[in-house]
JSON list of C-alpha atoms in Angstrom, two decimals:
[
{"chain": "A", "resi": 1, "resn": "TRP", "atom": "CA", "xyz": [-134.74, 43.29, -118.03]},
{"chain": "A", "resi": 2, "resn": "GLY", "atom": "CA", "xyz": [-136.25, 45.96, -120.21]},
{"chain": "A", "resi": 3, "resn": "GLY", "atom": "CA", "xyz": [-135.61, 47.27, -123.68]},
{"chain": "A", "resi": 4, "resn": "GLN", "atom": "CA", "xyz": [-132.69, 49.64, -122.98]},
{"chain": "A", "resi": 5, "resn": "HIS", "atom": "CA", "xyz": [-129.36, 48.48, -121.58]},
{"chain": "A", "resi": 6, "resn": "VAL", "atom": "CA", "xyz": [-126.08, 50.17, -120.69]},
{"chain": "A", "resi": 7, "resn": "ALA", "atom": "CA", "xyz": [-122.82, 49.07, -119.00]},
{"chain": "A", "resi": 8, "resn": "TYR", "atom": "CA", "xyz": [-120.27, 51.53, -117.65]},
{"chain": "A", "resi": 9, "resn": "LYS", "atom": "CA", "xyz": [-117.55, 52.18, -115.10]},
{"chain": "A", "resi": 10, "resn": "ARG", "atom": "CA", "xyz": [-118.75, 54.25, -112.15]},
{"chain": "A", "resi": 11, "resn": "ALA", "atom": "CA", "xyz": [-117.02, 57.65, -111.93]},
{"chain": "A", "resi": 12, "resn": "THR", "atom": "CA", "xyz": [-116.60, 57.47, -108.15]},
{"chain": "A", "resi": 13, "resn": "GLY", "atom": "CA", "xyz": [-114.94, 54.16, -107.46]},
{"chain": "A", "resi": 14, "resn": "ALA", "atom": "CA", "xyz": [-114.15, 51.79, -110.27]},
{"chain": "A", "resi": 15, "resn": "GLU", "atom": "CA", "xyz": [-117.03, 49.31, -110.22]},
{"chain": "A", "resi": 16, "resn": "LEU", "atom": "CA", "xyz": [-118.49, 47.89, -113.41]},
{"chain": "A", "resi": 17, "resn": "VAL", "atom": "CA", "xyz": [-122.19, 48.80, -113.43]},
{"chain": "A", "resi": 18, "resn": "TYR", "atom": "CA", "xyz": [-125.07, 47.50, -115.54]},
{"chain": "A", "resi": 19, "resn": "ALA", "atom": "CA", "xyz": [-128.33, 49.46, -115.86]},
{"chain": "A", "resi": 20, "resn": "ALA", "atom": "CA", "xyz": [-131.58, 48.75, -117.69]},
{"chain": "A", "resi": 21, "resn": "ARG", "atom": "CA", "xyz": [-135.04, 50.22, -118.15]},
{"chain": "A", "resi": 22, "resn": "ALA", "atom": "CA", "xyz": [-138.13, 49.25, -120.13]},
{"chain": "A", "resi": 23, "resn": "ASP", "atom": "CA", "xyz": [-138.28, 52.46, -122.19]},
{"chain": "A", "resi": 24, "resn": "ALA", "atom": "CA", "xyz": [-137.64, 56.21, -122.01]},
{"chain": "A", "resi": 25, "resn": "SER", "atom": "CA", "xyz": [-140.56, 56.73, -119.59]},
{"chain": "A", "resi": 26, "resn": "ASP", "atom": "CA", "xyz": [-139.14, 54.25, -117.08]},
{"chain": "A", "resi": 27, "resn": "SER", "atom": "CA", "xyz": [-136.42, 54.85, -114.47]},
{"chain": "A", "resi": 28, "resn": "TRP", "atom": "CA", "xyz": [-133.01, 53.20, -114.73]},
{"chain": "A", "resi": 29, "resn": "LYS", "atom": "CA", "xyz": [-132.32, 50.23, -112.44]},
{"chain": "A", "resi": 30, "resn": "ALA", "atom": "CA", "xyz": [-128.58, 49.83, -111.83]},
{"chain": "A", "resi": 31, "resn": "THR", "atom": "CA", "xyz": [-126.58, 47.04, -110.23]},
{"chain": "A", "resi": 32, "resn": "VAL", "atom": "CA", "xyz": [-122.86, 46.53, -109.60]},
{"chain": "A", "resi": 33, "resn": "VAL", "atom": "CA", "xyz": [-121.53, 43.68, -111.74]},
{"chain": "A", "resi": 34, "resn": "ASP", "atom": "CA", "xyz": [-117.88, 43.63, -110.63]},
{"chain": "A", "resi": 35, "resn": "ASP", "atom": "CA", "xyz": [-115.97, 45.70, -108.09]},
{"chain": "A", "resi": 36, "resn": "VAL", "atom": "CA", "xyz": [-112.54, 44.45, -109.21]},
{"chain": "A", "resi": 37, "resn": "GLY", "atom": "CA", "xyz": [-111.47, 48.02, -109.89]},
{"chain": "A", "resi": 38, "resn": "GLU", "atom": "CA", "xyz": [-110.61, 49.89, -113.08]},
{"chain": "A", "resi": 39, "resn": "ALA", "atom": "CA", "xyz": [-112.95, 48.04, -115.41]},
{"chain": "A", "resi": 40, "resn": "THR", "atom": "CA", "xyz": [-112.28, 49.49, -118.88]},
{"chain": "A", "resi": 41, "resn": "SER", "atom": "CA", "xyz": [-112.86, 48.70, -122.57]},
{"chain": "A", "resi": 42, "resn": "ILE", "atom": "CA", "xyz": [-116.46, 47.69, -121.81]},
{"chain": "A", "resi": 43, "resn": "SER", "atom": "CA", "xyz": [-118.64, 45.97, -124.41]},
{"chain": "A", "resi": 44, "resn": "LEU", "atom": "CA", "xyz": [-122.28, 44.89, -123.92]},
{"chain": "A", "resi": 45, "resn": "ALA", "atom": "CA", "xyz": [-124.51, 42.40, -125.76]},
{"chain": "A", "resi": 46, "resn": "VAL", "atom": "CA", "xyz": [-128.00, 41.12, -124.93]},
{"chain": "A", "resi": 47, "resn": "ASP", "atom": "CA", "xyz": [-129.15, 37.55, -125.63]},
{"chain": "A", "resi": 48, "resn": "PRO", "atom": "CA", "xyz": [-132.61, 36.51, -126.94]},
{"chain": "A", "resi": 49, "resn": "ARG", "atom": "CA", "xyz": [-133.91, 36.20, -123.36]},
{"chain": "A", "resi": 50, "resn": "GLY", "atom": "CA", "xyz": [-132.96, 39.80, -122.70]},
{"chain": "A", "resi": 51, "resn": "ARG", "atom": "CA", "xyz": [-130.09, 38.85, -120.38]},
{"chain": "A", "resi": 52, "resn": "PRO", "atom": "CA", "xyz": [-126.92, 40.96, -120.49]},
{"chain": "A", "resi": 53, "resn": "HIS", "atom": "CA", "xyz": [-123.40, 39.79, -121.35]},
{"chain": "A", "resi": 54, "resn": "ILE", "atom": "CA", "xyz": [-120.40, 42.08, -120.83]},
{"chain": "A", "resi": 55, "resn": "SER", "atom": "CA", "xyz": [-116.71, 41.91, -121.74]},
{"chain": "A", "resi": 56, "resn": "TYR", "atom": "CA", "xyz": [-114.21, 44.28, -120.16]},
{"chain": "A", "resi": 57, "resn": "GLN", "atom": "CA", "xyz": [-110.57, 44.73, -119.22]},
{"chain": "A", "resi": 58, "resn": "ILE", "atom": "CA", "xyz": [-109.42, 44.25, -115.61]},
{"chain": "A", "resi": 59, "resn": "PRO", "atom": "CA", "xyz": [-106.03, 44.51, -113.88]},
{"chain": "A", "resi": 60, "resn": "GLY", "atom": "CA", "xyz": [-104.10, 41.22, -114.11]},
{"chain": "A", "resi": 61, "resn": "ARG", "atom": "CA", "xyz": [-103.27, 39.29, -110.95]},
{"chain": "A", "resi": 62, "resn": "PHE", "atom": "CA", "xyz": [-99.54, 39.55, -111.70]},
{"chain": "A", "resi": 63, "resn": "GLY", "atom": "CA", "xyz": [-99.63, 42.98, -113.30]},
{"chain": "A", "resi": 64, "resn": "GLY", "atom": "CA", "xyz": [-100.61, 43.69, -116.87]},
{"chain": "A", "resi": 65, "resn": "ALA", "atom": "CA", "xyz": [-104.29, 43.35, -117.78]},
{"chain": "A", "resi": 66, "resn": "SER", "atom": "CA", "xyz": [-106.78, 40.56, -118.56]},
{"chain": "A", "resi": 67, "resn": "VAL", "atom": "CA", "xyz": [-110.08, 40.31, -120.44]},
{"chain": "A", "resi": 68, "resn": "ALA", "atom": "CA", "xyz": [-113.05, 39.42, -118.23]},
{"chain": "A", "resi": 69, "resn": "TYR", "atom": "CA", "xyz": [-116.52, 38.20, -119.20]},
{"chain": "A", "resi": 70, "resn": "ALA", "atom": "CA", "xyz": [-119.66, 38.60, -117.10]},
{"chain": "A", "resi": 71, "resn": "TRP", "atom": "CA", "xyz": [-123.18, 37.38, -117.81]},
{"chain": "A", "resi": 72, "resn": "HIS", "atom": "CA", "xyz": [-126.42, 37.15, -115.87]},
{"chain": "A", "resi": 73, "resn": "ASP", "atom": "CA", "xyz": [-127.85, 33.63, -115.61]},
{"chain": "A", "resi": 74, "resn": "GLY", "atom": "CA", "xyz": [-131.30, 34.81, -114.54]},
{"chain": "A", "resi": 75, "resn": "ASN", "atom": "CA", "xyz": [-130.44, 34.76, -110.83]},
{"chain": "A", "resi": 76, "resn": "THR", "atom": "CA", "xyz": [-127.01, 36.29, -110.39]},
{"chain": "A", "resi": 77, "resn": "TRP", "atom": "CA", "xyz": [-123.96, 37.54, -112.24]},
{"chain": "A", "resi": 78, "resn": "GLN", "atom": "CA", "xyz": [-121.35, 35.00, -113.33]},
{"chain": "A", "resi": 79, "resn": "ILE", "atom": "CA", "xyz": [-117.81, 36.28, -113.93]},
{"chain": "A", "resi": 80, "resn": "GLU", "atom": "CA", "xyz": [-114.72, 34.65, -115.43]},
{"chain": "A", "resi": 81, "resn": "GLU", "atom": "CA", "xyz": [-111.44, 35.61, -117.06]},
{"chain": "A", "resi": 82, "resn": "ALA", "atom": "CA", "xyz": [-111.56, 34.96, -120.78]},
{"chain": "A", "resi": 83, "resn": "VAL", "atom": "CA", "xyz": [-107.95, 35.92, -121.50]},
{"chain": "A", "resi": 84, "resn": "LYS", "atom": "CA", "xyz": [-105.59, 35.88, -118.50]},
{"chain": "A", "resi": 85, "resn": "ALA", "atom": "CA", "xyz": [-102.42, 37.91, -118.09]},
{"chain": "A", "resi": 86, "resn": "SER", "atom": "CA", "xyz": [-99.75, 35.72, -116.52]},
{"chain": "A", "resi": 87, "resn": "LEU", "atom": "CA", "xyz": [-96.82, 38.14, -116.77]},
{"chain": "A", "resi": 88, "resn": "PHE", "atom": "CA", "xyz": [-96.37, 41.71, -115.59]},
{"chain": "A", "resi": 89, "resn": "ALA", "atom": "CA", "xyz": [-95.92, 43.07, -119.12]},
{"chain": "A", "resi": 90, "resn": "GLU", "atom": "CA", "xyz": [-98.86, 41.24, -120.74]},
{"chain": "A", "resi": 91, "resn": "PHE", "atom": "CA", "xyz": [-101.75, 43.53, -121.58]},
{"chain": "A", "resi": 92, "resn": "TYR", "atom": "CA", "xyz": [-104.87, 42.01, -123.09]},
{"chain": "A", "resi": 93, "resn": "GLY", "atom": "CA", "xyz": [-108.00, 43.89, -124.04]},
{"chain": "A", "resi": 94, "resn": "ASP", "atom": "CA", "xyz": [-106.86, 47.51, -124.32]},
{"chain": "A", "resi": 95, "resn": "TRP", "atom": "CA", "xyz": [-109.59, 47.43, -126.93]},
{"chain": "A", "resi": 96, "resn": "SER", "atom": "CA", "xyz": [-112.17, 44.65, -126.87]},
{"chain": "A", "resi": 97, "resn": "SER", "atom": "CA", "xyz": [-115.60, 43.92, -128.31]},
{"chain": "A", "resi": 98, "resn": "LEU", "atom": "CA", "xyz": [-118.24, 41.27, -127.58]},
{"chain": "A", "resi": 99, "resn": "ALA", "atom": "CA", "xyz": [-120.63, 39.48, -129.94]},
{"chain": "A", "resi": 100, "resn": "LEU", "atom": "CA", "xyz": [-122.98, 36.56, -129.25]},
{"chain": "A", "resi": 101, "resn": "VAL", "atom": "CA", "xyz": [-122.86, 33.73, -131.78]},
{"chain": "A", "resi": 102, "resn": "GLU", "atom": "CA", "xyz": [-126.28, 32.22, -132.49]},
{"chain": "A", "resi": 103, "resn": "GLY", "atom": "CA", "xyz": [-127.55, 34.54, -129.77]},
{"chain": "A", "resi": 104, "resn": "TRP", "atom": "CA", "xyz": [-125.78, 32.77, -126.90]},
{"chain": "A", "resi": 105, "resn": "THR", "atom": "CA", "xyz": [-122.08, 31.95, -127.31]},
{"chain": "A", "resi": 106, "resn": "PRO", "atom": "CA", "xyz": [-119.72, 34.84, -126.47]},
{"chain": "A", "resi": 107, "resn": "ALA", "atom": "CA", "xyz": [-116.93, 35.78, -128.86]},
{"chain": "A", "resi": 108, "resn": "ILE", "atom": "CA", "xyz": [-114.55, 38.58, -127.84]},
{"chain": "A", "resi": 109, "resn": "ALA", "atom": "CA", "xyz": [-112.21, 40.45, -130.18]},
{"chain": "A", "resi": 110, "resn": "TYR", "atom": "CA", "xyz": [-109.31, 42.05, -128.33]},
{"chain": "A", "resi": 111, "resn": "ARG", "atom": "CA", "xyz": [-105.89, 43.59, -128.71]},
{"chain": "A", "resi": 112, "resn": "THR", "atom": "CA", "xyz": [-102.72, 42.15, -127.18]},
{"chain": "A", "resi": 113, "resn": "ASP", "atom": "CA", "xyz": [-99.86, 44.46, -126.22]},
{"chain": "A", "resi": 114, "resn": "TYR", "atom": "CA", "xyz": [-96.77, 42.47, -125.17]},
{"chain": "A", "resi": 115, "resn": "THR", "atom": "CA", "xyz": [-93.47, 41.95, -127.04]},
{"chain": "A", "resi": 116, "resn": "SER", "atom": "CA", "xyz": [-95.49, 42.64, -130.20]},
{"chain": "A", "resi": 117, "resn": "ARG", "atom": "CA", "xyz": [-99.07, 43.66, -130.82]},
{"chain": "A", "resi": 118, "resn": "ALA", "atom": "CA", "xyz": [-101.86, 41.47, -132.11]},
{"chain": "A", "resi": 119, "resn": "VAL", "atom": "CA", "xyz": [-105.60, 41.41, -132.64]},
{"chain": "A", "resi": 120, "resn": "SER", "atom": "CA", "xyz": [-107.30, 38.14, -131.71]},
{"chain": "A", "resi": 121, "resn": "LEU", "atom": "CA", "xyz": [-110.67, 36.48, -131.12]},
{"chain": "A", "resi": 122, "resn": "ALA", "atom": "CA", "xyz": [-111.59, 34.36, -128.08]},
{"chain": "A", "resi": 123, "resn": "VAL", "atom": "CA", "xyz": [-114.66, 32.09, -128.27]},
{"chain": "A", "resi": 124, "resn": "ARG", "atom": "CA", "xyz": [-116.13, 30.38, -125.21]},
{"chain": "A", "resi": 125, "resn": "GLN", "atom": "CA", "xyz": [-116.47, 26.61, -125.49]},
{"chain": "A", "resi": 126, "resn": "PRO", "atom": "CA", "xyz": [-119.26, 24.48, -123.90]},
{"chain": "A", "resi": 127, "resn": "SER", "atom": "CA", "xyz": [-116.67, 23.25, -121.37]},
{"chain": "A", "resi": 128, "resn": "GLY", "atom": "CA", "xyz": [-116.15, 26.82, -120.14]},
{"chain": "A", "resi": 129, "resn": "THR", "atom": "CA", "xyz": [-112.67, 27.17, -121.65]},
{"chain": "A", "resi": 130, "resn": "TRP", "atom": "CA", "xyz": [-111.84, 29.88, -124.18]},
{"chain": "A", "resi": 131, "resn": "ALA", "atom": "CA", "xyz": [-110.36, 29.08, -127.60]},
{"chain": "A", "resi": 132, "resn": "LYS", "atom": "CA", "xyz": [-108.13, 31.86, -128.94]},
{"chain": "A", "resi": 133, "resn": "SER", "atom": "CA", "xyz": [-107.47, 32.65, -132.58]},
{"chain": "A", "resi": 134, "resn": "THR", "atom": "CA", "xyz": [-104.88, 35.22, -133.71]},
{"chain": "A", "resi": 135, "resn": "ILE", "atom": "CA", "xyz": [-106.09, 37.44, -136.54]},
{"chain": "A", "resi": 136, "resn": "GLU", "atom": "CA", "xyz": [-103.06, 39.62, -137.21]},
{"chain": "A", "resi": 137, "resn": "THR", "atom": "CA", "xyz": [-99.75, 40.41, -135.50]},
{"chain": "A", "resi": 138, "resn": "GLY", "atom": "CA", "xyz": [-97.26, 43.26, -135.89]},
{"chain": "A", "resi": 139, "resn": "VAL", "atom": "CA", "xyz": [-95.40, 46.06, -134.14]},
{"chain": "A", "resi": 140, "resn": "GLY", "atom": "CA", "xyz": [-97.38, 49.09, -135.30]},
{"chain": "A", "resi": 141, "resn": "THR", "atom": "CA", "xyz": [-98.59, 51.24, -132.42]},
{"chain": "A", "resi": 142, "resn": "SER", "atom": "CA", "xyz": [-102.18, 51.33, -133.71]},
{"chain": "A", "resi": 143, "resn": "LEU", "atom": "CA", "xyz": [-102.57, 47.65, -134.61]},
{"chain": "A", "resi": 144, "resn": "GLY", "atom": "CA", "xyz": [-105.77, 46.35, -133.03]},
{"chain": "A", "resi": 145, "resn": "GLN", "atom": "CA", "xyz": [-107.02, 49.66, -131.70]},
{"chain": "A", "resi": 146, "resn": "TYR", "atom": "CA", "xyz": [-110.84, 49.91, -131.52]},
{"chain": "A", "resi": 147, "resn": "ALA", "atom": "CA", "xyz": [-111.24, 46.21, -132.38]},
{"chain": "A", "resi": 148, "resn": "SER", "atom": "CA", "xyz": [-114.95, 45.61, -133.04]},
{"chain": "A", "resi": 149, "resn": "VAL", "atom": "CA", "xyz": [-116.54, 42.22, -133.82]},
{"chain": "A", "resi": 150, "resn": "VAL", "atom": "CA", "xyz": [-119.89, 41.28, -135.35]},
{"chain": "A", "resi": 151, "resn": "VAL", "atom": "CA", "xyz": [-121.46, 38.10, -136.67]},
{"chain": "A", "resi": 152, "resn": "ALA", "atom": "CA", "xyz": [-122.77, 38.47, -140.22]},
{"chain": "A", "resi": 153, "resn": "SER", "atom": "CA", "xyz": [-124.04, 35.66, -142.46]},
{"chain": "A", "resi": 154, "resn": "ASP", "atom": "CA", "xyz": [-122.32, 32.86, -140.50]},
{"chain": "A", "resi": 155, "resn": "THR", "atom": "CA", "xyz": [-119.04, 34.80, -140.55]},
{"chain": "A", "resi": 156, "resn": "TYR", "atom": "CA", "xyz": [-116.97, 36.54, -137.88]},
{"chain": "A", "resi": 157, "resn": "VAL", "atom": "CA", "xyz": [-116.10, 40.05, -139.03]},
{"chain": "A", "resi": 158, "resn": "VAL", "atom": "CA", "xyz": [-113.64, 42.19, -137.06]},
{"chain": "A", "resi": 159, "resn": "ALA", "atom": "CA", "xyz": [-112.79, 45.81, -137.86]},
{"chain": "A", "resi": 160, "resn": "TYR", "atom": "CA", "xyz": [-109.78, 47.50, -136.29]},
{"chain": "A", "resi": 161, "resn": "LEU", "atom": "CA", "xyz": [-107.12, 50.12, -136.88]},
{"chain": "A", "resi": 162, "resn": "SER", "atom": "CA", "xyz": [-103.62, 49.49, -138.16]},
{"chain": "A", "resi": 163, "resn": "GLY", "atom": "CA", "xyz": [-102.70, 52.82, -139.68]},
{"chain": "A", "resi": 164, "resn": "ALA", "atom": "CA", "xyz": [-105.77, 52.56, -141.92]},
{"chain": "A", "resi": 165, "resn": "VAL", "atom": "CA", "xyz": [-109.01, 50.73, -141.16]},
{"chain": "A", "resi": 166, "resn": "ARG", "atom": "CA", "xyz": [-108.66, 46.96, -141.61]},
{"chain": "A", "resi": 167, "resn": "LEU", "atom": "CA", "xyz": [-111.28, 44.27, -141.85]},
{"chain": "A", "resi": 168, "resn": "ALA", "atom": "CA", "xyz": [-110.83, 40.58, -141.02]},
{"chain": "A", "resi": 169, "resn": "SER", "atom": "CA", "xyz": [-113.34, 37.82, -141.69]},
{"chain": "A", "resi": 170, "resn": "ALA", "atom": "CA", "xyz": [-113.49, 34.08, -141.05]},
{"chain": "A", "resi": 171, "resn": "PRO", "atom": "CA", "xyz": [-116.27, 31.52, -141.54]},
{"chain": "A", "resi": 172, "resn": "ILE", "atom": "CA", "xyz": [-117.87, 30.20, -138.36]},
{"chain": "A", "resi": 173, "resn": "GLY", "atom": "CA", "xyz": [-117.39, 26.45, -138.07]},
{"chain": "A", "resi": 174, "resn": "ALA", "atom": "CA", "xyz": [-119.81, 23.88, -136.66]},
{"chain": "A", "resi": 175, "resn": "ASP", "atom": "CA", "xyz": [-117.91, 24.18, -133.35]},
{"chain": "A", "resi": 176, "resn": "LEU", "atom": "CA", "xyz": [-118.41, 27.98, -133.56]},
{"chain": "A", "resi": 177, "resn": "LEU", "atom": "CA", "xyz": [-114.66, 28.51, -133.94]},
{"chain": "A", "resi": 178, "resn": "PRO", "atom": "CA", "xyz": [-113.33, 30.71, -136.75]},
{"chain": "A", "resi": 179, "resn": "GLY", "atom": "CA", "xyz": [-111.88, 29.19, -139.88]},
{"chain": "A", "resi": 180, "resn": "THR", "atom": "CA", "xyz": [-109.04, 30.82, -141.83]},
{"chain": "A", "resi": 181, "resn": "TRP", "atom": "CA", "xyz": [-108.88, 34.59, -141.44]},
{"chain": "A", "resi": 182, "resn": "THR", "atom": "CA", "xyz": [-108.86, 36.89, -144.47]},
{"chain": "A", "resi": 183, "resn": "THR", "atom": "CA", "xyz": [-107.61, 40.41, -143.76]},
{"chain": "A", "resi": 184, "resn": "SER", "atom": "CA", "xyz": [-107.55, 43.52, -145.92]},
{"chain": "A", "resi": 185, "resn": "ALA", "atom": "CA", "xyz": [-107.55, 47.30, -145.76]},
{"chain": "A", "resi": 186, "resn": "VAL", "atom": "CA", "xyz": [-110.99, 48.90, -146.15]},
{"chain": "A", "resi": 187, "resn": "GLY", "atom": "CA", "xyz": [-110.09, 50.84, -149.29]},
{"chain": "A", "resi": 188, "resn": "SER", "atom": "CA", "xyz": [-108.49, 54.16, -148.41]},
{"chain": "A", "resi": 189, "resn": "ILE", "atom": "CA", "xyz": [-110.70, 54.75, -145.37]},
{"chain": "A", "resi": 190, "resn": "LYS", "atom": "CA", "xyz": [-108.73, 56.15, -142.43]},
{"chain": "A", "resi": 191, "resn": "GLY", "atom": "CA", "xyz": [-109.76, 57.28, -138.97]},
{"chain": "A", "resi": 192, "resn": "SER", "atom": "CA", "xyz": [-108.87, 57.53, -135.30]},
{"chain": "A", "resi": 193, "resn": "GLN", "atom": "CA", "xyz": [-111.87, 55.67, -133.82]},
{"chain": "A", "resi": 194, "resn": "LEU", "atom": "CA", "xyz": [-114.29, 53.10, -135.23]},
{"chain": "A", "resi": 195, "resn": "ASP", "atom": "CA", "xyz": [-117.25, 50.90, -134.43]},
{"chain": "A", "resi": 196, "resn": "LEU", "atom": "CA", "xyz": [-118.85, 48.13, -136.51]},
{"chain": "A", "resi": 197, "resn": "ALA", "atom": "CA", "xyz": [-122.39, 46.73, -136.70]},
{"chain": "A", "resi": 198, "resn": "SER", "atom": "CA", "xyz": [-124.20, 44.24, -138.92]},
{"chain": "A", "resi": 199, "resn": "ASP", "atom": "CA", "xyz": [-127.82, 44.09, -140.09]},
{"chain": "A", "resi": 200, "resn": "PRO", "atom": "CA", "xyz": [-130.19, 41.11, -140.47]},
{"chain": "A", "resi": 201, "resn": "ILE", "atom": "CA", "xyz": [-129.39, 40.66, -144.18]},
{"chain": "A", "resi": 202, "resn": "GLY", "atom": "CA", "xyz": [-125.61, 40.50, -143.79]},
{"chain": "A", "resi": 203, "resn": "GLY", "atom": "CA", "xyz": [-124.79, 44.14, -144.45]},
{"chain": "A", "resi": 204, "resn": "LEU", "atom": "CA", "xyz": [-121.99, 45.87, -142.54]},
{"chain": "A", "resi": 205, "resn": "HIS", "atom": "CA", "xyz": [-122.17, 49.36, -141.09]},
{"chain": "A", "resi": 206, "resn": "LEU", "atom": "CA", "xyz": [-118.97, 51.17, -140.09]},
{"chain": "A", "resi": 207, "resn": "ALA", "atom": "CA", "xyz": [-118.79, 54.41, -138.12]},
{"chain": "A", "resi": 208, "resn": "LEU", "atom": "CA", "xyz": [-115.49, 56.20, -137.67]},
{"chain": "A", "resi": 209, "resn": "VAL", "atom": "CA", "xyz": [-113.94, 59.50, -136.69]},
{"chain": "A", "resi": 210, "resn": "ASP", "atom": "CA", "xyz": [-111.95, 60.64, -139.72]},
{"chain": "A", "resi": 211, "resn": "ASN", "atom": "CA", "xyz": [-108.68, 62.53, -139.73]},
{"chain": "A", "resi": 212, "resn": "ASP", "atom": "CA", "xyz": [-110.56, 65.84, -139.64]},
{"chain": "A", "resi": 213, "resn": "GLY", "atom": "CA", "xyz": [-112.46, 64.84, -136.49]},
{"chain": "A", "resi": 214, "resn": "HIS", "atom": "CA", "xyz": [-115.77, 64.28, -138.29]},
{"chain": "A", "resi": 215, "resn": "VAL", "atom": "CA", "xyz": [-117.96, 61.21, -137.70]},
{"chain": "A", "resi": 216, "resn": "ASP", "atom": "CA", "xyz": [-118.45, 59.32, -140.98]},
{"chain": "A", "resi": 217, "resn": "THR", "atom": "CA", "xyz": [-120.58, 56.26, -141.64]},
{"chain": "A", "resi": 218, "resn": "TRP", "atom": "CA", "xyz": [-120.00, 53.65, -144.33]},
{"chain": "A", "resi": 219, "resn": "TYR", "atom": "CA", "xyz": [-122.14, 50.76, -145.56]},
{"chain": "A", "resi": 220, "resn": "LYS", "atom": "CA", "xyz": [-121.29, 47.52, -147.33]},
{"chain": "A", "resi": 221, "resn": "ALA", "atom": "CA", "xyz": [-124.02, 45.26, -148.64]},
{"chain": "A", "resi": 222, "resn": "GLN", "atom": "CA", "xyz": [-123.26, 41.53, -148.73]},
{"chain": "A", "resi": 223, "resn": "GLY", "atom": "CA", "xyz": [-121.07, 40.83, -151.76]},
{"chain": "A", "resi": 224, "resn": "SER", "atom": "CA", "xyz": [-120.67, 44.52, -152.57]},
{"chain": "A", "resi": 225, "resn": "THR", "atom": "CA", "xyz": [-118.13, 47.30, -151.88]},
{"chain": "A", "resi": 226, "resn": "TRP", "atom": "CA", "xyz": [-118.02, 50.02, -149.23]},
{"chain": "A", "resi": 227, "resn": "ARG", "atom": "CA", "xyz": [-119.82, 53.29, -149.87]},
{"chain": "A", "resi": 228, "resn": "SER", "atom": "CA", "xyz": [-120.14, 56.42, -147.77]},
{"chain": "A", "resi": 229, "resn": "SER", "atom": "CA", "xyz": [-123.60, 56.78, -146.24]},
{"chain": "A", "resi": 230, "resn": "ALA", "atom": "CA", "xyz": [-123.42, 59.90, -144.03]},
{"chain": "A", "resi": 231, "resn": "SER", "atom": "CA", "xyz": [-121.09, 62.43, -142.40]},
{"chain": "A", "resi": 232, "resn": "PHE", "atom": "CA", "xyz": [-121.65, 64.37, -139.19]},
{"chain": "A", "resi": 233, "resn": "GLY", "atom": "CA", "xyz": [-119.89, 66.98, -137.09]},
{"chain": "A", "resi": 234, "resn": "SER", "atom": "CA", "xyz": [-117.11, 66.22, -134.65]},
{"chain": "A", "resi": 235, "resn": "GLY", "atom": "CA", "xyz": [-117.73, 63.87, -131.72]},
{"chain": "A", "resi": 236, "resn": "VAL", "atom": "CA", "xyz": [-117.36, 60.36, -130.32]},
{"chain": "A", "resi": 237, "resn": "LEU", "atom": "CA", "xyz": [-119.27, 57.49, -131.83]},
{"chain": "A", "resi": 238, "resn": "GLY", "atom": "CA", "xyz": [-121.08, 54.20, -131.69]},
{"chain": "A", "resi": 239, "resn": "VAL", "atom": "CA", "xyz": [-123.18, 52.32, -134.23]},
{"chain": "A", "resi": 240, "resn": "SER", "atom": "CA", "xyz": [-125.81, 49.64, -133.76]}
]
């Protein structure tokens, strides 16, 4: 599969496309994953075998929007709906993020926009069903925006907006489901976009666009507090 991976929606048409290459000297090899139309909120993870896994939002069968999950089994792409919209006004996955637990099991953080808003986590079970866990609910317009999930030190950690930046964490059980969620504001940190990553020793790295349009990065060592690590000019962001 190569060492560099990207997933995106094609500009002409609305297909979900996956592309990979070995390194910067190689050419990209692209393939259409799903031609359902209007694939958005795309998140990509790669398992220890180098195979891609993708979560993304798709139009619901009865209106609204659902969260889909695609992965390559070594021969072909497999696609399923992780969170299905059953009503016209149900919108799942306006913001979603994918992490692989123990390198293989997909866990998707996503926002729900229905009669109220919520941020939740869906974890795929060995049977192929998806177990859903609600992290926080409310009516604020920003609740759940830019939801981003990582696995750090046997814990699910989800960052998202709700006015300020919020962080939720829950221990990962033997069945890979989350335990009780603990939620809190990340100090006084505020922003309009965010992305979260973890490192091999349990540290958390947060990138966000602050209220002045600058890209800031923050770091939290395991058992410590958040500290600013860098600030850049204006732009969009991602952290890994």
